[in-house]
Short mmCIF file of C-alpha atoms and ligand atoms in Angstrom, two decimals:
data_model
loop_
_atom_site.label_atom_id
_atom_site.label_comp_id
_atom_site.label_asym_id
_atom_site.label_seq_id
_atom_site.Cartn_x
_atom_site.Cartn_y
_atom_site.Cartn_z
CA MET A 148 0.00 0.00 0.00
CA GLN A 149 1.34 3.39 -1.06
CA GLU A 150 2.76 5.49 1.78
CA LEU A 151 1.05 8.86 1.86
CA GLY A 152 2.35 12.35 2.57
CA ARG A 153 2.68 13.37 6.23
CA LEU A 154 1.52 16.54 7.93
CA GLU A 155 5.16 17.39 8.70
CA ASP A 156 5.92 17.35 4.94
CA LEU A 157 3.77 20.44 4.49
CA PRO A 158 5.21 23.95 4.98
CA GLU A 159 4.42 25.60 8.32
CA ASP A 160 2.70 28.60 6.69
CA TYR A 161 0.45 26.35 4.57
CA ARG A 162 -0.66 24.37 7.65
CA ALA A 163 -1.35 27.59 9.53
CA ALA A 164 -3.43 28.91 6.61
CA LEU A 165 -5.49 25.70 6.58
CA THR A 166 -6.09 25.86 10.33
CA GLU A 167 -7.09 29.50 10.04
CA GLN A 168 -9.97 28.46 7.77
CA ASN A 169 -10.90 25.27 9.68
CA LEU A 170 -9.50 23.05 6.94
CA VAL A 171 -7.58 19.79 7.29
CA PRO A 172 -5.69 17.77 4.65
CA LEU A 173 -7.11 14.25 4.36
CA TRP A 174 -4.05 12.32 3.14
CA PRO A 175 -1.99 12.38 6.37
CA SER A 176 -4.95 10.76 8.20
CA LEU A 177 -6.44 8.61 5.42
CA ARG A 178 -4.74 5.38 6.50
CA SER A 179 -5.80 5.77 10.11
CA VAL A 180 -9.50 6.28 9.30
CA LEU A 181 -9.40 3.59 6.57
CA PRO A 182 -6.87 0.97 7.68
CA PRO A 183 -6.36 -1.94 5.27
CA GLY A 184 -8.46 -5.09 5.77
CA LYS A 185 -9.65 -4.55 9.33
CA PRO A 186 -10.63 -1.58 11.49
CA ALA A 187 -8.32 -0.25 14.20
CA LEU A 188 -10.06 -1.59 17.32
CA ARG A 189 -10.03 0.42 20.52
CA THR A 190 -12.11 -2.19 22.39
CA LYS A 191 -9.77 -4.43 24.41
CA PRO A 192 -10.61 -7.92 25.64
CA THR A 193 -11.70 -7.11 29.21
CA PHE A 194 -12.95 -9.17 32.15
CA TRP A 195 -15.02 -8.01 35.15
CA SER A 196 -15.24 -10.38 38.11
CA TYR A 197 -18.51 -10.32 40.04
CA GLN A 198 -16.83 -11.48 43.25
CA GLY A 199 -14.35 -8.64 42.74
CA LEU A 200 -16.88 -5.88 42.14
CA ARG A 201 -19.65 -7.05 44.51
CA PRO A 202 -18.06 -5.77 47.77
CA LEU A 203 -17.35 -2.41 46.11
CA LEU A 204 -20.94 -2.16 44.92
CA LEU A 205 -22.27 -3.00 48.41
CA ARG A 206 -19.90 -0.41 49.84
CA ALA A 207 -21.35 2.15 47.42
CA GLY A 208 -24.66 1.30 49.08
CA GLU A 209 -23.20 2.48 52.40
CA LEU A 210 -21.26 5.45 51.04
CA THR A 211 -23.92 6.96 48.78
CA PRO A 212 -27.62 7.05 49.65
CA ILE A 213 -29.93 6.32 46.71
CA GLU A 214 -31.17 9.94 46.76
CA LYS A 215 -27.61 11.06 46.01
CA ALA A 216 -27.13 8.55 43.21
CA GLU A 217 -30.55 8.16 41.53
CA ARG A 218 -29.06 5.03 39.98
CA ARG A 219 -26.36 3.39 42.14
CA VAL A 220 -24.14 1.85 39.52
CA LEU A 221 -20.54 0.79 39.05
CA VAL A 222 -19.75 1.06 35.36
CA LEU A 223 -17.88 -1.79 33.66
CA ALA A 224 -15.47 0.29 31.61
CA ASN A 225 -13.13 -0.88 28.86
CA PRO A 226 -9.60 0.53 29.34
CA GLY A 227 -9.14 0.56 25.56
CA HIS A 228 -11.66 3.40 25.35
CA GLY A 229 -10.44 5.15 28.53
CA LEU A 230 -12.27 4.38 31.78
CA GLU A 231 -13.81 7.86 31.93
CA LYS A 232 -15.69 7.21 28.67
CA MET A 233 -17.82 4.56 30.46
CA GLN A 234 -17.82 2.28 27.41
CA ALA A 235 -17.56 -1.51 27.29
CA SER A 236 -17.27 -1.23 23.50
CA SER A 237 -17.82 1.48 20.88
CA THR A 238 -21.61 1.18 21.27
CA ILE A 239 -22.23 -0.72 24.52
CA TYR A 240 -22.44 0.61 28.08
CA LEU A 241 -22.45 -1.91 30.96
CA GLY A 242 -23.11 -1.21 34.62
CA MET A 243 -23.85 -3.21 37.77
CA GLN A 244 -26.69 -1.57 39.69
CA LEU A 245 -27.51 -2.06 43.37
CA LEU A 246 -30.90 -1.49 44.97
CA GLN A 247 -31.20 -2.06 48.73
CA PRO A 248 -34.47 -3.10 50.44
CA GLY A 249 -36.92 -0.20 50.66
CA GLU A 250 -35.01 1.96 48.18
CA TRP A 251 -36.63 3.56 45.18
CA ALA A 252 -34.95 4.78 41.99
CA PRO A 253 -37.25 7.52 40.66
CA SER A 254 -39.10 7.50 37.36
CA HIS A 255 -37.46 8.95 34.29
CA ARG A 256 -37.22 8.32 30.57
CA HIS A 257 -34.40 8.83 28.14
CA THR A 258 -33.36 8.36 24.56
CA PRO A 259 -30.81 5.54 25.03
CA ASN A 260 -32.31 2.03 25.14
CA ALA A 261 -31.64 -0.10 28.22
CA VAL A 262 -32.02 -3.72 29.18
CA ARG A 263 -31.48 -5.27 32.60
CA MET A 264 -30.17 -8.79 33.25
CA ILE A 265 -30.94 -9.65 36.86
CA VAL A 266 -27.93 -11.02 38.76
CA GLU A 267 -29.01 -11.63 42.36
CA GLY A 268 -31.70 -10.98 44.95
CA GLU A 269 -35.46 -11.20 45.22
CA GLY A 270 -38.26 -8.72 45.71
CA ALA A 271 -37.23 -5.86 43.44
CA TYR A 272 -39.24 -4.74 40.45
CA THR A 273 -38.97 -2.22 37.69
CA THR A 274 -42.03 -0.47 36.34
CA VAL A 275 -41.86 0.31 32.60
CA GLU A 276 -44.68 2.46 31.18
CA GLY A 277 -47.05 1.19 33.90
CA GLU A 278 -46.07 -2.48 33.54
CA LYS A 279 -44.70 -3.84 36.82
CA CYS A 280 -41.85 -6.24 35.99
CA PRO A 281 -40.67 -8.44 38.87
CA MET A 282 -36.89 -8.93 38.81
CA ARG A 283 -35.65 -12.50 39.23
CA ARG A 284 -32.24 -13.93 38.51
CA GLY A 285 -31.60 -14.33 34.77
CA ASP A 286 -34.68 -12.34 33.70
CA LEU A 287 -34.17 -9.86 30.86
CA ILE A 288 -36.25 -6.67 31.15
CA LEU A 289 -36.39 -4.11 28.34
CA THR A 290 -36.55 -0.36 28.77
CA PRO A 291 -36.71 0.85 25.17
CA THR A 292 -36.08 4.46 24.19
CA GLY A 293 -38.56 6.98 25.56
CA MET A 294 -40.32 4.65 28.00
CA TRP A 295 -40.82 5.71 31.63
CA HIS A 296 -39.04 3.49 34.15
CA GLU A 297 -38.41 3.34 37.89
CA HIS A 298 -37.14 0.67 40.27
CA GLY A 299 -38.46 -0.39 43.69
CA HIS A 300 -37.58 -3.11 46.19
CA ASP A 301 -39.97 -4.84 48.66
CA GLY A 302 -37.54 -7.64 49.61
CA ASP A 303 -35.00 -7.90 52.42
CA GLN A 304 -31.71 -8.59 50.59
CA PRO A 305 -29.67 -6.49 48.17
CA VAL A 306 -30.72 -6.80 44.53
CA VAL A 307 -28.14 -6.42 41.77
CA TRP A 308 -28.58 -6.35 38.02
CA LEU A 309 -26.50 -5.73 34.91
CA ASP A 310 -27.61 -2.72 32.85
CA VAL A 311 -26.82 -2.86 29.13
CA LEU A 312 -27.40 0.36 27.21
CA ASP A 313 -26.59 1.75 23.77
CA LEU A 314 -25.60 4.98 25.55
CA PRO A 315 -22.16 5.39 23.86
CA ILE A 316 -23.62 5.45 20.34
CA VAL A 317 -26.67 7.55 21.25
CA TYR A 318 -24.35 9.99 23.08
CA TYR A 319 -22.01 10.09 20.06
CA CYS A 320 -25.05 10.97 17.92
CA GLU A 321 -25.63 13.96 20.27
CA ALA A 322 -29.06 12.47 20.93
CA SER A 323 -28.76 11.41 24.60
CA TYR A 324 -30.97 13.15 27.16
CA VAL A 325 -33.32 12.41 30.06
CA THR A 326 -36.74 13.65 31.23
CA GLU A 327 -37.66 13.35 34.90
CA GLY A 328 -41.14 12.28 35.91
CA LYS A 329 -43.33 11.42 38.84
CA ALA A 330 -44.01 7.94 40.22
CA GLN A 331 -45.95 5.79 37.77
CA THR A 332 -49.26 4.10 38.46
CA VAL A 333 -49.00 0.37 37.89
CA ILE A 334 -51.56 -0.64 35.26
CA SER A 335 -50.41 -4.15 34.34
CA GLU A 336 -48.20 -7.02 35.38
CA GLY A 337 -47.27 -10.33 33.78
CA THR A 338 -48.40 -9.42 30.25
CA GLU A 339 -45.41 -11.37 28.88
CA GLN A 340 -47.29 -14.56 29.80
CA ALA A 341 -49.42 -14.08 26.68
CA TYR A 342 -46.25 -14.67 24.63
CA GLN A 343 -45.11 -17.77 26.51
CA ARG A 344 -45.58 -20.14 23.56
CA GLY A 345 -43.95 -19.41 20.20
CA GLY A 346 -46.35 -19.57 17.26
CA VAL A 347 -49.38 -18.00 18.93
CA VAL A 348 -49.90 -14.33 19.78
CA PRO A 349 -52.84 -12.43 21.28
CA ALA A 350 -55.42 -11.47 18.60
CA PRO A 351 -58.60 -10.27 20.36
CA MET A 352 -61.43 -9.89 17.80
CA PHE A 353 -58.82 -10.70 15.14
CA VAL A 354 -56.75 -7.61 16.00
CA ARG A 355 -53.01 -7.95 16.68
CA SER A 356 -51.04 -5.79 19.11
CA ARG A 357 -50.02 -2.41 17.75
CA GLN A 358 -47.36 -1.87 20.43
CA THR A 359 -43.83 -1.24 19.19
CA PHE A 360 -42.46 -3.20 22.16
CA PRO A 361 -45.14 -5.77 23.00
CA MET A 362 -42.96 -7.80 25.39
CA LEU A 363 -40.87 -6.13 28.09
CA ARG A 364 -39.94 -9.06 30.34
CA TYR A 365 -38.30 -12.30 29.22
CA PRO A 366 -38.40 -14.58 32.29
CA TRP A 367 -35.32 -16.76 32.70
CA VAL A 368 -37.43 -19.83 33.55
CA ASP A 369 -38.97 -19.67 30.04
CA VAL A 370 -35.69 -18.94 28.23
CA ARG A 371 -33.88 -21.71 30.11
CA ARG A 372 -36.69 -24.18 29.38
CA THR A 373 -36.52 -23.27 25.67
CA LEU A 374 -32.75 -23.82 25.58
CA GLU A 375 -33.12 -27.21 27.25
CA ALA A 376 -35.93 -28.17 24.85
CA LEU A 377 -33.76 -27.10 21.89
CA ALA A 378 -30.82 -29.16 23.16
CA ALA A 379 -33.05 -32.20 23.77
CA SER A 380 -35.06 -32.06 20.53
CA GLN A 381 -32.21 -31.08 18.15
CA PRO A 382 -29.08 -32.75 19.54
CA GLU A 383 -27.15 -32.15 16.26
CA ILE A 384 -27.69 -28.36 16.31
CA GLU A 385 -24.45 -26.34 15.97
CA ALA A 386 -25.16 -24.06 18.92
CA VAL A 387 -27.93 -24.18 21.50
CA GLN A 388 -28.76 -20.49 21.25
CA VAL A 389 -31.92 -18.37 21.30
CA ALA A 390 -32.39 -14.74 20.30
CA TYR A 391 -34.46 -12.27 22.32
CA VAL A 392 -36.95 -11.02 19.74
CA ASN A 393 -40.16 -9.07 19.38
CA PRO A 394 -42.73 -11.92 19.50
CA GLU A 395 -45.13 -10.08 17.16
CA ASN A 396 -42.74 -9.80 14.22
CA GLY A 397 -39.63 -11.85 15.03
CA HIS A 398 -37.34 -8.81 14.73
CA ASP A 399 -34.57 -8.05 17.23
CA CYS A 400 -36.19 -7.00 20.52
CA GLN A 401 -34.47 -3.58 20.36
CA ARG A 402 -33.26 -1.44 17.49
CA ILE A 403 -29.56 -0.94 18.24
CA LEU A 404 -28.29 -3.76 20.45
CA GLY A 405 -29.04 -7.48 20.06
CA PHE A 406 -29.36 -10.06 22.82
CA SER A 407 -29.21 -13.83 22.94
CA ALA A 408 -28.82 -16.68 25.41
CA LEU A 409 -26.55 -19.63 24.79
CA MET A 410 -26.40 -23.01 26.48
CA LEU A 411 -23.09 -24.88 26.42
CA ARG A 412 -23.82 -28.54 26.94
CA PRO A 413 -21.65 -30.33 29.53
CA GLY A 414 -18.07 -30.36 28.21
CA GLU A 415 -19.04 -28.50 25.01
CA LYS A 416 -16.52 -26.35 23.14
CA LEU A 417 -17.90 -23.89 20.57
CA GLU A 418 -15.78 -22.12 17.92
CA MET A 419 -17.43 -18.88 16.83
CA PRO A 420 -16.27 -17.25 13.58
CA ALA A 421 -15.07 -13.65 13.66
CA ARG A 422 -17.98 -11.21 13.39
CA SER A 423 -17.74 -7.47 12.90
CA THR A 424 -19.47 -6.79 16.24
CA ALA A 425 -17.82 -6.58 19.64
CA MET A 426 -19.52 -8.99 22.02
CA VAL A 427 -20.35 -9.02 25.72
CA PHE A 428 -20.60 -12.36 27.54
CA HIS A 429 -22.27 -12.61 30.93
CA GLN A 430 -22.48 -15.91 32.82
CA ILE A 431 -26.03 -16.61 34.00
CA GLU A 432 -25.43 -20.13 35.35
CA GLY A 433 -22.53 -22.57 35.39
CA ALA A 434 -18.92 -21.94 34.41
CA ALA A 435 -17.47 -21.24 30.96
CA SER A 436 -14.30 -19.92 29.43
CA VAL A 437 -14.11 -17.29 26.69
CA SER A 438 -10.91 -17.37 24.61
CA ALA A 439 -9.92 -14.84 21.95
CA GLU A 440 -6.72 -13.20 20.69
CA GLY A 441 -4.56 -15.18 23.14
CA HIS A 442 -6.69 -14.12 26.11
CA ARG A 443 -8.66 -16.61 28.17
CA PHE A 444 -11.28 -15.48 30.65
CA ASP A 445 -12.73 -18.03 33.07
CA LEU A 446 -16.27 -16.93 33.82
CA ALA A 447 -18.02 -17.98 37.01
CA GLU A 448 -21.63 -17.06 37.73
CA ALA A 449 -22.33 -13.33 37.23
CA ASP A 450 -18.91 -12.63 35.66
CA THR A 451 -18.84 -10.53 32.50
CA CYS A 452 -16.35 -10.00 29.68
CA CYS A 453 -16.09 -8.14 26.41
CA ILE A 454 -14.30 -9.22 23.19
CA PRO A 455 -13.66 -6.82 20.28
CA GLY A 456 -15.15 -7.41 16.84
CA TYR A 457 -13.39 -9.15 13.91
CA THR A 458 -12.06 -11.75 16.36
CA PRO A 459 -12.71 -15.51 16.36
CA ILE A 460 -13.89 -16.63 19.81
CA THR A 461 -13.86 -20.04 21.49
CA LEU A 462 -16.39 -20.73 24.25
CA SER A 463 -15.96 -23.77 26.49
CA ASN A 464 -18.06 -25.22 29.23
CA ARG A 465 -15.67 -25.71 32.16
CA SER A 466 -17.87 -28.45 33.59
CA ALA A 467 -18.24 -31.94 32.13
CA ALA A 468 -21.37 -32.52 34.19
CA GLN A 469 -23.45 -29.32 34.19
CA PRO A 470 -24.69 -27.08 31.37
CA ALA A 471 -23.43 -23.47 31.25
CA PHE A 472 -25.74 -20.59 30.34
CA ILE A 473 -24.39 -17.35 28.87
CA PHE A 474 -26.13 -14.08 28.05
CA ILE A 475 -24.69 -12.35 24.96
CA ALA A 476 -25.06 -8.71 23.87
CA ASP A 477 -23.76 -7.16 20.65
CA ASP A 478 -24.58 -4.35 18.24
CA ALA A 479 -25.54 -6.57 15.29
CA PRO A 480 -28.96 -4.87 14.82
CA LEU A 481 -27.21 -1.52 14.37
CA GLN A 482 -24.45 -2.91 12.13
CA LYS A 483 -27.02 -4.68 9.94
CA LYS A 484 -29.02 -1.46 9.54
CA LEU A 485 -25.80 0.34 8.61
CA GLY A 486 -24.86 -2.42 6.15
CA VAL A 487 -21.46 -3.07 7.77
CA TYR A 488 -22.20 -6.39 9.51
CA GLU A 489 -19.81 -9.21 8.49
CA VAL A 490 -19.04 -12.79 9.42
CA ARG A 491 -15.53 -13.89 8.47
CA ASN A 492 -14.30 -17.45 8.23
CA TYR A 493 -10.55 -16.96 8.42
C1 LIG B 758 -30.40 4.51 33.60
O1 LIG B 758 -31.52 5.20 33.38
C2 LIG B 758 -30.44 3.39 34.42
O2 LIG B 758 -32.78 3.52 34.77
C3 LIG B 758 -29.29 2.66 34.63
O3 LIG B 758 -31.68 2.10 35.91
C4 LIG B 758 -28.11 3.04 34.07
C5 LIG B 758 -26.84 4.54 32.69
C6 LIG B 758 -26.77 5.63 31.91
C7 LIG B 758 -27.90 6.38 31.63
C8 LIG B 758 -29.11 6.02 32.19
C9 LIG B 758 -31.72 2.98 35.06
C10 LIG B 758 -28.04 4.16 33.25
C11 LIG B 758 -29.18 4.90 33.01
#
């Protein structure tokens, strides 16, 4: 590839004249914005241990009252982006949120989309646009763009969940903002039960739901049962994996980030081809390892890691006796809309 002229090759007075008029020569920077064959990746393979962060999160509960935090969160930041950027990848924000018994995180709505993957504890709930969503371990709860949400806790133990947001990309678009509101009135609960069986959807008087986000809560008991049924009924399948989708139309459940759950059968090793998306892996149950680019992360329950895009990944179940269940987040919906999504078989 032809080496291009450098900034230093240009006369001082010419560079000053360009700057004066807010102009920049492209050629000194062309190779860095368009590197050959593969993007320059800032996202670094990064691991966050739940046992490591848990005491610090509980200590935040003592140090900072909920009124002074609104959302009491430790952000899982990728050093490749700079910790202060609060990014796990170019598009994904991750945070571990703590709610103590009796606490309330007030209602607001914002432009970034959020999902919550519940990690531990009982008795907390989040209310999304009037739908009360109980939080149990492994449940996925959506808070799509613009929808009111608040969190409460009637139990007696700490509740912790993983927040996954598309905040970095919405912020980059200069489109990230919040509106504060007053406490919501609960108008429904358990509406996801109408979508428990694939293949049938509510159609009262022949009319289908017109809601953009008809299902807000994906209970882990149902997802886990589906994975086990898939493994039992299709033993030859390449990967025991399900996607979290909109049950009315089968599309990704949110517009920017995509979510799936994967079961590694006892002793299973799964080679995943390189995809253009960075990926987040969060261990719901069991123990797995995630290997990529010479790194190997051993995930125990509630551990989380991130692997950059364009990287082949090997997942292994570390147990020969028990299945391992992993929650996966990526930005494939966004990349597909942009037309830049790729799978590479090196
Ligand atoms: C947010 O609204 C929540 O509602 C959690 O629990 C984390 C991180 C950035 C921006 C908004 C929540 C968030 C957030």
